[in-house]
Amino acid sequence: EELIADRRIDGALLETLREIAKTDGALLDELADALRPSANTLREILRLAREVALRDGCGLSAVLLPERLREIGGNESMSVKERQRLLRRELEVRRYPEKSRMQKAAEDAAREIRTRFGFSVTLPQELEGDSLGLEVVIRNPEEARKAAEQLAALAGSAELCGLFDLLLGRLTPTTNG
């Protein structure tokens, strides 16, 4: 009830919280203490957690582990917003494992391109799209010539081809090994 009063929660979220409080009231207290979430943040975290719990056939306390909430909440080196983002990200990885694997594979390929070829890669948001952004910083004409050579090498690279295969749906991290 304190969580509800502090955030002026009403409507469907109020009913959800009251329903959860019947069986997992302590969990809601842990969540409030760890993250001090706004109503919108709380709604999103609970939506993800309930979807994972439903899919996995377990309770919310098995998804939102009180120990993990205390660990996140006790991390004073992070702001409240960073702690909220961390928990949301962990829940999204559990809720959407294939999407998370694809995102990680794309980020790994982008990092490899940066390391090998010197180009920063901008991936499409949510991997929705079929184009990439490339950025290179040059300070003189010689660096421009070298960047052009690197771009030509990048065009035929396995990293770039694999990244486009991933974006275009021709390859998934699970079929790639």
Short mmCIF file of C-alpha atoms in Angstrom, two decimals:
data_model
loop_
_atom_site.label_atom_id
_atom_site.label_comp_id
_atom_site.label_asym_id
_atom_site.label_seq_id
_atom_site.Cartn_x
_atom_site.Cartn_y
_atom_site.Cartn_z
CA GLU A 1 0.00 0.00 0.00
CA GLU A 2 2.92 2.36 0.69
CA LEU A 3 4.24 1.76 -2.83
CA ILE A 4 0.79 2.55 -4.23
CA ALA A 5 0.35 5.70 -2.15
CA ASP A 6 3.85 7.05 -2.85
CA ARG A 7 3.37 6.90 -6.61
CA ARG A 8 -0.31 7.82 -6.90
CA ILE A 9 -1.03 4.59 -8.73
CA ASP A 10 -4.48 3.81 -9.98
CA GLY A 11 -6.33 1.86 -12.67
CA ALA A 12 -5.04 -1.42 -14.04
CA LEU A 13 -1.64 -1.06 -12.37
CA LEU A 14 -3.32 -0.64 -8.99
CA GLU A 15 -5.26 -3.86 -9.50
CA THR A 16 -2.08 -5.66 -10.65
CA LEU A 17 -0.17 -4.50 -7.56
CA ARG A 18 -2.97 -5.55 -5.21
CA GLU A 19 -3.11 -8.94 -6.88
CA ILE A 20 0.66 -9.41 -6.56
CA ALA A 21 0.62 -8.15 -2.96
CA LYS A 22 -1.63 -11.05 -1.96
CA THR A 23 1.12 -13.59 -2.68
CA ASP A 24 4.33 -11.57 -3.16
CA GLY A 25 3.99 -8.46 -1.03
CA ALA A 26 7.56 -8.73 0.24
CA LEU A 27 8.75 -8.86 -3.36
CA LEU A 28 7.03 -5.56 -4.10
CA ASP A 29 8.74 -4.03 -1.05
CA GLU A 30 12.12 -5.27 -2.31
CA LEU A 31 11.40 -3.84 -5.76
CA ALA A 32 10.39 -0.47 -4.32
CA ASP A 33 13.45 -0.33 -2.06
CA ALA A 34 15.88 -1.36 -4.79
CA LEU A 35 14.64 0.80 -7.65
CA ARG A 36 12.21 3.43 -6.35
CA PRO A 37 10.37 3.09 -9.68
CA SER A 38 7.88 5.50 -11.15
CA ALA A 39 4.49 4.09 -12.08
CA ASN A 40 5.53 3.69 -15.73
CA THR A 41 8.80 1.95 -14.85
CA LEU A 42 7.01 -0.31 -12.40
CA ARG A 43 4.38 -1.16 -15.03
CA GLU A 44 7.06 -2.12 -17.58
CA ILE A 45 9.13 -4.18 -15.12
CA LEU A 46 6.07 -6.06 -13.92
CA ARG A 47 4.87 -6.65 -17.49
CA LEU A 48 8.19 -8.23 -18.46
CA ALA A 49 8.43 -10.22 -15.23
CA ARG A 50 4.89 -11.55 -15.52
CA GLU A 51 5.45 -12.59 -19.15
CA VAL A 52 8.60 -14.49 -18.17
CA ALA A 53 6.83 -16.08 -15.18
CA LEU A 54 3.88 -17.12 -17.34
CA ARG A 55 6.10 -18.59 -20.06
CA ASP A 56 8.35 -20.41 -17.56
CA GLY A 57 5.51 -21.55 -15.31
CA CYS A 58 6.90 -19.97 -12.16
CA GLY A 59 6.06 -17.20 -9.73
CA LEU A 60 7.22 -13.61 -9.87
CA SER A 61 9.66 -14.19 -7.03
CA ALA A 62 11.47 -16.73 -9.23
CA VAL A 63 11.82 -14.07 -11.93
CA LEU A 64 12.44 -11.02 -9.75
CA LEU A 65 14.78 -12.71 -7.33
CA PRO A 66 14.82 -10.76 -4.05
CA GLU A 67 18.58 -11.37 -3.75
CA ARG A 68 19.16 -9.84 -7.20
CA LEU A 69 16.93 -6.87 -6.35
CA ARG A 70 18.94 -6.27 -3.17
CA GLU A 71 22.19 -6.58 -5.15
CA ILE A 72 21.03 -4.06 -7.76
CA GLY A 73 19.55 -1.74 -5.14
CA GLY A 74 22.71 -1.86 -3.06
CA ASN A 75 24.94 -0.81 -5.94
CA GLU A 76 25.57 2.77 -4.87
CA SER A 77 27.91 3.38 -7.83
CA MET A 78 24.85 3.40 -10.10
CA SER A 79 22.08 5.98 -10.21
CA VAL A 80 18.50 4.87 -9.66
CA LYS A 81 17.82 5.23 -13.40
CA GLU A 82 20.86 3.04 -14.20
CA ARG A 83 19.66 0.40 -11.76
CA GLN A 84 16.21 0.46 -13.34
CA ARG A 85 17.73 0.10 -16.82
CA LEU A 86 19.90 -2.80 -15.62
CA LEU A 87 16.91 -4.73 -14.25
CA ARG A 88 14.81 -3.96 -17.32
CA ARG A 89 17.66 -5.15 -19.58
CA GLU A 90 18.03 -8.38 -17.58
CA LEU A 91 14.29 -9.01 -17.87
CA GLU A 92 14.32 -8.26 -21.61
CA VAL A 93 17.13 -10.78 -22.10
CA ARG A 94 15.07 -13.41 -20.29
CA ARG A 95 11.86 -12.45 -22.07
CA TYR A 96 13.33 -12.18 -25.56
CA PRO A 97 16.37 -14.50 -25.63
CA GLU A 98 16.59 -14.79 -29.43
CA LYS A 99 16.41 -11.04 -29.90
CA SER A 100 19.10 -10.64 -27.24
CA ARG A 101 21.37 -13.16 -28.97
CA MET A 102 20.88 -11.33 -32.27
CA GLN A 103 21.65 -7.97 -30.67
CA LYS A 104 24.80 -9.36 -29.07
CA ALA A 105 25.94 -10.94 -32.35
CA ALA A 106 25.38 -7.63 -34.17
CA GLU A 107 27.25 -5.69 -31.48
CA ASP A 108 30.13 -8.20 -31.61
CA ALA A 109 30.35 -7.85 -35.41
CA ALA A 110 30.28 -4.05 -35.13
CA ARG A 111 33.07 -4.19 -32.54
CA GLU A 112 35.13 -6.46 -34.79
CA ILE A 113 34.66 -4.06 -37.73
CA ARG A 114 35.81 -1.18 -35.52
CA THR A 115 38.86 -3.14 -34.40
CA ARG A 116 39.88 -4.54 -37.79
CA PHE A 117 38.90 -1.73 -40.14
CA GLY A 118 38.69 1.41 -37.99
CA PHE A 119 35.06 2.25 -38.79
CA SER A 120 32.46 2.94 -36.13
CA VAL A 121 29.26 1.10 -36.99
CA THR A 122 25.82 2.40 -36.13
CA LEU A 123 23.30 -0.43 -36.02
CA PRO A 124 19.63 0.18 -36.80
CA GLN A 125 17.55 0.69 -33.68
CA GLU A 126 16.16 -2.63 -32.43
CA LEU A 127 17.91 -4.19 -35.47
CA GLU A 128 14.89 -3.03 -37.48
CA GLY A 129 16.19 -2.02 -40.85
CA ASP A 130 18.56 -3.03 -43.57
CA SER A 131 21.16 -0.28 -43.44
CA LEU A 132 24.18 0.49 -41.29
CA GLY A 133 25.95 3.71 -40.53
CA LEU A 134 29.73 3.84 -40.89
CA GLU A 135 31.87 6.59 -39.46
CA VAL A 136 35.56 7.25 -39.81
CA VAL A 137 37.58 10.23 -38.66
CA ILE A 138 40.29 11.50 -40.95
CA ARG A 139 42.74 14.34 -40.38
CA ASN A 140 44.45 14.59 -43.73
CA PRO A 141 44.33 13.31 -47.33
CA GLU A 142 46.59 10.35 -46.53
CA GLU A 143 44.20 9.14 -43.84
CA ALA A 144 41.37 9.52 -46.37
CA ARG A 145 43.26 7.30 -48.83
CA LYS A 146 43.86 4.68 -46.12
CA ALA A 147 40.21 4.86 -45.07
CA ALA A 148 39.15 4.25 -48.69
CA GLU A 149 41.39 1.17 -48.81
CA GLN A 150 39.93 -0.05 -45.52
CA LEU A 151 36.41 0.54 -46.84
CA ALA A 152 37.20 -1.58 -49.91
CA ALA A 153 38.55 -4.34 -47.64
CA LEU A 154 35.51 -4.06 -45.38
CA ALA A 155 33.15 -4.47 -48.35
CA GLY A 156 34.32 -8.05 -48.87
CA SER A 157 34.77 -8.98 -45.23
CA ALA A 158 33.03 -11.86 -43.49
CA GLU A 159 32.11 -9.52 -40.61
CA LEU A 160 30.17 -7.12 -42.83
CA CYS A 161 28.53 -9.90 -44.85
CA GLY A 162 27.53 -11.69 -41.64
CA LEU A 163 26.13 -8.50 -40.17
CA PHE A 164 23.96 -7.89 -43.24
CA ASP A 165 22.87 -11.54 -43.24
CA LEU A 166 21.77 -11.06 -39.63
CA LEU A 167 19.90 -7.81 -40.39
CA LEU A 168 18.20 -9.27 -43.44
CA GLY A 169 17.08 -12.40 -41.62
CA ARG A 170 19.24 -14.82 -43.57
CA LEU A 171 21.21 -15.79 -40.50
CA THR A 172 20.52 -16.07 -36.80
CA PRO A 173 23.07 -16.50 -34.03
CA THR A 174 21.77 -20.03 -33.42
CA THR A 175 22.29 -21.08 -37.05
CA ASN A 176 25.70 -19.48 -36.98
CA GLY A 177 26.88 -21.64 -34.12
#
